Amino acid sequence: MVHHQPALLFLCSSGGMDVIFTLQGDPSLFVASAASQLLVHMLTFSLESETSKALSTKDYDWPACAQMIVRHIQESLQSSSASHMEQSLKLLSSLFGSCFGSCYAAWTEVLWLDIAKQIESFLLEEAVPAQPLLASLLLNVARSPVFCGTEGSFWALVTSALEHLTPVQAGPLAVGLLKLCKCPQDVRIQALTVLLQPMDCILRAASQPLECAGLLDESVSDPGTVESLLSSKTTCAGLLCQTLAHLEKLLSLKHLRVDLPCVSLLRSLMTILQFCNGFLSPTSPLGSTISRNLINCCRVQKSALDVLAALSEEKDCDTLIGSLFDVLLAYLQSPNTSPTVLKKTFQATSKWLVHVQELSCSNSQWQQTEKILEDVFVVLQKRLCSPCWEVRDSSLEFLTAMVKCLRGQKEFRQCLLSSEVLRLTENLLEDPESYVRASAVTAVGHLALITCFAPESPLTGNQYNKENIVAKLQEILSTDSEGFPRRAVISIFTKWLREGCTGQLEDTEQFVSRVIQTVERDLDWEVRLGGLELVEVFCSQTICQLSQCPYAPVSSAVTSSTPQKELLQVFCRAKLFGFLFGSLCDCDKPVGQRACDVLVGLRGHFYPVSTLENPQEVEDSPAGRGIAWLQRTLRQGSLAQNFPRDGGGGVDFQNPESMMLALGAIDLLELHDELNKSSDHVEESPQSLLQDILATVGTIEDNEVDCY
Amino acid sequence: MLDCGLDMTSTLNFLPLPLVQSPRLSKLPGWVLKDGSTFLDKELKECSGHVFVDSVPEFCLPETELLDLSTVDVILISNYHCMMALPYITEYTGFTGTVYATEPTVQIGRLLMEELVNSIERVPKAQSASMWKNKEVQRLLPAPLKDAVEVSMWRKCYTMPEVNSALSKIQLVGYSQKIELFGAVQVTPLSSGYALGSSNWIIQSHYEKVSYVSGSSLLTTHPQPMDQASLKNSDVLILTGLTQIPTANPDGMVGEFCSNLAMTVRNGGNVLVPCYPSGVIYDLLECLYQYIDSAGLSNVPFYFISPVANSSLEFSQIFAEWLCHNKQTKVYLPEPPFPHAELIQTNKLKHYPSIHGDFSNDFKQPCVVFTGHPSLRFGDVVHFMELWGKSSLNTVIFTEPDFSYLDALAPYQPLAMKCVYCPIDTRLNFIQVSKLLKEVQPLHVVCPEQYTQPPPTQSHRTDLMIDCQPPAMSYRRAEVLTLPYKRRYEKIEIMPDLADSLVPLEIKPGISLATVSAVLHTKDNKHVLQLPPKPPQPPASKKRKRVSDDVPECKSLKPLLSGSIPVDQFVQTLEKHGFSDVKVEDTAKGHIVLLQEAETLIQLEEDSTHIICDNDEPLRVKLRDLVLKFLQKF
């Protein structure tokens, strides 16, 4: 309605505005928020539709509707009612965050000048009201192009907010400011200081009084506030978790326009982690209080480990690596470390191990690296035997992560091969927990790249030979009762194929053929989808090899003068087509789509692209009749029952000529469109989601309204 | 007396008792004093820098100096670990009271005692060392022998007849059962969640309640969960038996236990678990039941060796009513509540009374052996330590928290086998205590001094101490505490016929008063008001009265007085009656009125009035009547 001027006028003249103003305070948050959004739309639209312009900040004339809203905002801001004031701040925040802030620069400035004094007075009050709203408002205003310049009272106000808001409320504002490109550098530094204050306090609290080696030279707001927040059991963990989450966000930014004091930050993180496991005995009373608040606090441990992992990509932390690994190993070794914290510790450890490896490559300090790796493998062996499946699972994930990053390093391979880890990992292929089996499959798959697929495989003997491992994983693929391990197997097979581990073309063909025959009967659609991915990789590799792709090594086995024919023969022998055409009728849409994509790709290889839109006519021959049957069957899509892959219906999926014909005749593009239209495009709509929610919670008047 | 535990750490000062003669132990050199004196070399042996007494291990008894144990009327037992000193008390101190404990506590306590007696009696030692206990000699010994307290009071183990006699003095009780003690207090055991039949106790009178919280656990293990609600409204809560290893989380330790066990066995080594025959072993077996298949250990034999192994495994299955809810419901299926039954059925767990006989035929390696005693000083564990100690493939895993594992291992050094310390103590930790105290809100908490300060080795861990308001009252060894409450009221029963005769007067709405004239009859701490006996009837016959008919002589009833005496008015009255030299002095409790000429003194206090005059009865009576004028009579 508010996209129509008469409606807007009606609302303004009929008292409708007052109703909307009142609805901002509705007990239902949905209604209140909708009312606020509506006012934002109305104000923006009234500016759009009327000709009045803000010529300068002194010479302006709000359109009637906008004027009502602005007056309401001003009155509410000055009102003694806290709820009115909050509603007004919310509205302002939404307004500046909407296209109003970015498209109506002059009006933005006018409105801001109208309210700036009031906002400033809020900040100067002893107890700053509605702190989160003020922070969000200032951030939204800061994002507006109006305040591009570094001069001006606005940034002074932002600085004042950083000083006066509590550290918890100032945090989101500070992160927002640090992400802005146009924020003045001094404000940016202020913002960073606010974020680092709790970390600084931790460092100071942990050190001897004389050392006082903090992280900051000076603080923005009263350091006493941070100290008292960290001293209280109820606020300590909250403030640290928030700060750590902000720091992690900053570390993930590609271009941070301020320098993070990474070394001190790392030291502070290590201190937090040591407080949490009770390994640090602080001498200051503040340190003792913080230590007491943090002991066994999993939330803080997890957040700190996240930041620690992110920090591994920063430079200059090398001097602390020894003590950092002491902390990480203490966590890995302690039986008191909870499974979730252990998982995070593993993640941080694997990231830092990569860093240590890089470092030792450059400074040749292999001894330290070897010692760390030895310690890590000892604890990994123990963790792989844990009775807690989560621990076994994250240990395997950690092992996989290490193999991925470090398999090229000699020291790593030596440590790995001299440990019990290989044997333990293989045992876990039979773990009773399916997640663990899946992780074990992935780990074994990656380990095989070191143990048996490497050209200079260091291990001999039966246990780690290629055939045994392939057979073991094949067995899991065909017999495991749970989907996760089977999915893991198929993705490992695809990885092996990509990395060229499956041998010469003949071996690969047989391997793929065996896998396809297992996968096509799988009840899990993700496994079938994984099978199609394997087929896709196989096709592209074979095409590359047989078509003498300039980048592919020429296989001596390929002597045929007609590579196309040879290709088709290979694909038919590998029984690809039965699987691909059968998958077109799969009851799970993604499988059908993927199969269609692969077939479109193959057709593109065997036929000129121009023929794709004009499929060939089918001749009236036995082969042609088979193809016609196939066309009919494919049109039924997933309704086609018992798709015969073994030549039933007159189609011989292993006959190269027939398949060539089928690729040319079947309208794959049409099929592709059909598959895209299948049922779940309806199911994924927001409306469907709402219906699901209502169906789950049961429809009663209240939630229907809220859901609406 | 609350509990009577036995301090067995004293045994750590002794050499182990091997089942068969150990060449290594018998070759240990005698200890020689710094000045070269060798008079102790028969009693003390040196092993890897530690000195041990070469004698039958002795135990440190509960404090006996402080009070005469024959005056103890009742002993309340919390759990089977806290009754190990019972025979020393019931058989040696003249104790004639009653011991209260639950049935599983007594049965399993008996098993523990039986195992202890058996382990020590089956390897008699000819030699008995006592010279080292001489105070002058002890002073010369190295630590820890030098610092051992009250060594003269250490005693050898009791015998089975003594155990039987001690246990016969126990009266069995059930949870929430109210037991009257001499009419003075009522005691009630409550489930404490720590072990089969373990109890906390409530000791209450009509107006006061003291809770005794001993070994308790809030974790979900096999026993019935802890009853917290009944501890509410306590005047005093005596708190003891907290976890000995507050930094070790039992879940983490079980994980550590399993991982180390699996790693050792996979490498072809044997695992030795020194343990008690009951308690945590049930949970460990349950955990292993779930773990061994996943860890590929299905073919590894588990041996449980103890003279009471069979009884312990069987008893655990029959105490259904004392188990946690899950296990109780299994009984109705019907299934055995503990899965160790299945382990036994499938031959994965085998139990033997000793290493002789069947065990030596069945013994296969690598294996896992559970056996006692956790101190490593006696029991079959000594044999396995000697057998497996030399190989680094083997591992000894300590799960019982009662003994320092380093001290336990000292006489076996140098040792090649791996040692892992996974103390599993499910008793309350400080976080749980803090929650418990917030929940039950006792007016006062009384606890050992150790709980009110961080552990000495981790002085920065201020989280490892009791934090409550008001601060807990702490006690140390041999300290006498006055509990912070006063008994102000007693409940008195009124006999129905007396109650019937009362005539209540409503003095203000809802409050009525009645005067009661009765005889207070007190017997066994019960107070009863009975109708006063009727005045004696003139004898109906001239028959001589029998003694038993003699009723107490009933004096004429004096009126009851109430009210206070206004001093000014009293003085005026005195003056009116001719006392001219009246002088009033204020005292802390009231006033003193002096009649100087008559040398008489009237003490007026809040709850008493005294007239003190020498040999002038008429004056006293006169003054008394003047005083009485100011008081109301009932």
JSON list of C-alpha atoms in Angstrom, two decimals, chain A residues 277-282 288 291-292 295-296 333-336 378 381-388 392 420 423-424 427-428 430-432, chain B residues 247-256 258-260 262-263 266-267 287 290-291 293-295 431 458 460-467:
[
{"chain": "A", "resi": 277, "resn": "ASN", "atom": "CA", "xyz": [42.79, -25.65, 32.55]},
{"chain": "A", "resi": 278, "resn": "GLY", "atom": "CA", "xyz": [44.17, -24.40, 35.86]},
{"chain": "A", "resi": 279, "resn": "PHE", "atom": "CA", "xyz": [47.79, -24.64, 34.74]},
{"chain": "A", "resi": 280, "resn": "LEU", "atom": "CA", "xyz": [48.62, -21.03, 35.47]},
{"chain": "A", "resi": 281, "resn": "SER", "atom": "CA", "xyz": [49.06, -19.72, 38.99]},
{"chain": "A", "resi": 282, "resn": "PRO", "atom": "CA", "xyz": [48.62, -15.96, 38.86]},
{"chain": "A", "resi": 288, "resn": "SER", "atom": "CA", "xyz": [43.28, -15.31, 40.88]},
{"chain": "A", "resi": 291, "resn": "SER", "atom": "CA", "xyz": [41.48, -17.86, 36.98]},
{"chain": "A", "resi": 292, "resn": "ARG", "atom": "CA", "xyz": [38.69, -18.99, 39.29]},
{"chain": "A", "resi": 295, "resn": "ILE", "atom": "CA", "xyz": [38.60, -22.83, 35.19]},
{"chain": "A", "resi": 296, "resn": "ASN", "atom": "CA", "xyz": [36.91, -25.57, 33.13]},
{"chain": "A", "resi": 333, "resn": "GLN", "atom": "CA", "xyz": [46.87, -34.94, 26.77]},
{"chain": "A", "resi": 334, "resn": "SER", "atom": "CA", "xyz": [44.53, -33.95, 29.58]},
{"chain": "A", "resi": 335, "resn": "PRO", "atom": "CA", "xyz": [41.77, -36.47, 30.28]},
{"chain": "A", "resi": 336, "resn": "ASN", "atom": "CA", "xyz": [39.70, -33.53, 31.51]},
{"chain": "A", "resi": 378, "resn": "VAL", "atom": "CA", "xyz": [51.87, -40.24, 21.06]},
{"chain": "A", "resi": 381, "resn": "GLN", "atom": "CA", "xyz": [47.54, -42.89, 19.40]},
{"chain": "A", "resi": 382, "resn": "LYS", "atom": "CA", "xyz": [45.91, -42.69, 22.80]},
{"chain": "A", "resi": 383, "resn": "ARG", "atom": "CA", "xyz": [43.01, -40.61, 21.57]},
{"chain": "A", "resi": 384, "resn": "LEU", "atom": "CA", "xyz": [42.32, -43.04, 18.75]},
{"chain": "A", "resi": 385, "resn": "CYS", "atom": "CA", "xyz": [41.65, -45.65, 21.45]},
{"chain": "A", "resi": 386, "resn": "SER", "atom": "CA", "xyz": [39.24, -43.45, 23.38]},
{"chain": "A", "resi": 387, "resn": "PRO", "atom": "CA", "xyz": [35.96, -45.00, 24.49]},
{"chain": "A", "resi": 388, "resn": "CYS", "atom": "CA", "xyz": [34.22, -41.76, 23.51]},
{"chain": "A", "resi": 392, "resn": "ARG", "atom": "CA", "xyz": [37.93, -41.07, 18.07]},
{"chain": "A", "resi": 420, "resn": "GLU", "atom": "CA", "xyz": [50.93, -47.13, 15.79]},
{"chain": "A", "resi": 423, "resn": "ARG", "atom": "CA", "xyz": [47.25, -49.83, 12.52]},
{"chain": "A", "resi": 424, "resn": "LEU", "atom": "CA", "xyz": [44.86, -48.08, 14.89]},
{"chain": "A", "resi": 427, "resn": "ASN", "atom": "CA", "xyz": [41.10, -50.97, 13.14]},
{"chain": "A", "resi": 428, "resn": "LEU", "atom": "CA", "xyz": [38.65, -48.09, 13.28]},
{"chain": "A", "resi": 430, "resn": "GLU", "atom": "CA", "xyz": [35.27, -51.56, 11.94]},
{"chain": "A", "resi": 431, "resn": "ASP", "atom": "CA", "xyz": [34.22, -49.13, 14.66]},
{"chain": "A", "resi": 432, "resn": "PRO", "atom": "CA", "xyz": [30.65, -49.60, 15.91]},
{"chain": "B", "resi": 247, "resn": "THR", "atom": "CA", "xyz": [41.03, -32.05, 39.41]},
{"chain": "B", "resi": 248, "resn": "ALA", "atom": "CA", "xyz": [40.30, -35.42, 37.84]},
{"chain": "B", "resi": 249, "resn": "ASN", "atom": "CA", "xyz": [36.98, -35.68, 36.12]},
{"chain": "B", "resi": 250, "resn": "PRO", "atom": "CA", "xyz": [35.78, -39.32, 36.43]},
{"chain": "B", "resi": 251, "resn": "ASP", "atom": "CA", "xyz": [34.54, -39.43, 32.82]},
{"chain": "B", "resi": 252, "resn": "GLY", "atom": "CA", "xyz": [37.88, -38.29, 31.51]},
{"chain": "B", "resi": 253, "resn": "MET", "atom": "CA", "xyz": [39.63, -40.80, 33.73]},
{"chain": "B", "resi": 254, "resn": "VAL", "atom": "CA", "xyz": [37.50, -43.68, 32.49]},
{"chain": "B", "resi": 255, "resn": "GLY", "atom": "CA", "xyz": [38.45, -42.60, 28.95]},
{"chain": "B", "resi": 256, "resn": "GLU", "atom": "CA", "xyz": [42.09, -42.53, 29.91]},
{"chain": "B", "resi": 258, "resn": "CYS", "atom": "CA", "xyz": [40.23, -47.50, 28.42]},
{"chain": "B", "resi": 259, "resn": "SER", "atom": "CA", "xyz": [42.71, -45.89, 26.01]},
{"chain": "B", "resi": 260, "resn": "ASN", "atom": "CA", "xyz": [45.72, -47.04, 28.00]},
{"chain": "B", "resi": 262, "resn": "ALA", "atom": "CA", "xyz": [43.63, -50.85, 24.72]},
{"chain": "B", "resi": 263, "resn": "MET", "atom": "CA", "xyz": [47.05, -49.53, 23.72]},
{"chain": "B", "resi": 266, "resn": "ARG", "atom": "CA", "xyz": [47.24, -54.15, 21.33]},
{"chain": "B", "resi": 267, "resn": "ASN", "atom": "CA", "xyz": [50.97, -54.03, 21.76]},
{"chain": "B", "resi": 287, "resn": "CYS", "atom": "CA", "xyz": [32.33, -49.48, 30.58]},
{"chain": "B", "resi": 290, "resn": "GLN", "atom": "CA", "xyz": [30.62, -51.44, 25.85]},
{"chain": "B", "resi": 291, "resn": "TYR", "atom": "CA", "xyz": [34.18, -50.67, 24.82]},
{"chain": "B", "resi": 293, "resn": "ASP", "atom": "CA", "xyz": [34.08, -54.75, 20.92]},
{"chain": "B", "resi": 294, "resn": "SER", "atom": "CA", "xyz": [34.63, -51.30, 19.49]},
{"chain": "B", "resi": 295, "resn": "ALA", "atom": "CA", "xyz": [38.28, -51.43, 20.40]},
{"chain": "B", "resi": 431, "resn": "ILE", "atom": "CA", "xyz": [31.44, -27.38, 42.09]},
{"chain": "B", "resi": 458, "resn": "GLN", "atom": "CA", "xyz": [47.91, -26.01, 43.89]},
{"chain": "B", "resi": 460, "resn": "HIS", "atom": "CA", "xyz": [46.24, -20.89, 43.12]},
{"chain": "B", "resi": 461, "resn": "ARG", "atom": "CA", "xyz": [43.24, -23.16, 42.64]},
{"chain": "B", "resi": 462, "resn": "THR", "atom": "CA", "xyz": [40.84, -21.23, 44.82]},
{"chain": "B", "resi": 463, "resn": "ASP", "atom": "CA", "xyz": [38.05, -23.05, 43.02]},
{"chain": "B", "resi": 464, "resn": "LEU", "atom": "CA", "xyz": [39.08, -26.21, 44.85]},
{"chain": "B", "resi": 465, "resn": "MET", "atom": "CA", "xyz": [37.69, -25.25, 48.23]},
{"chain": "B", "resi": 466, "resn": "ILE", "atom": "CA", "xyz": [34.30, -24.87, 49.85]},
{"chain": "B", "resi": 467, "resn": "ASP", "atom": "CA", "xyz": [32.79, -21.51, 49.22]}
]
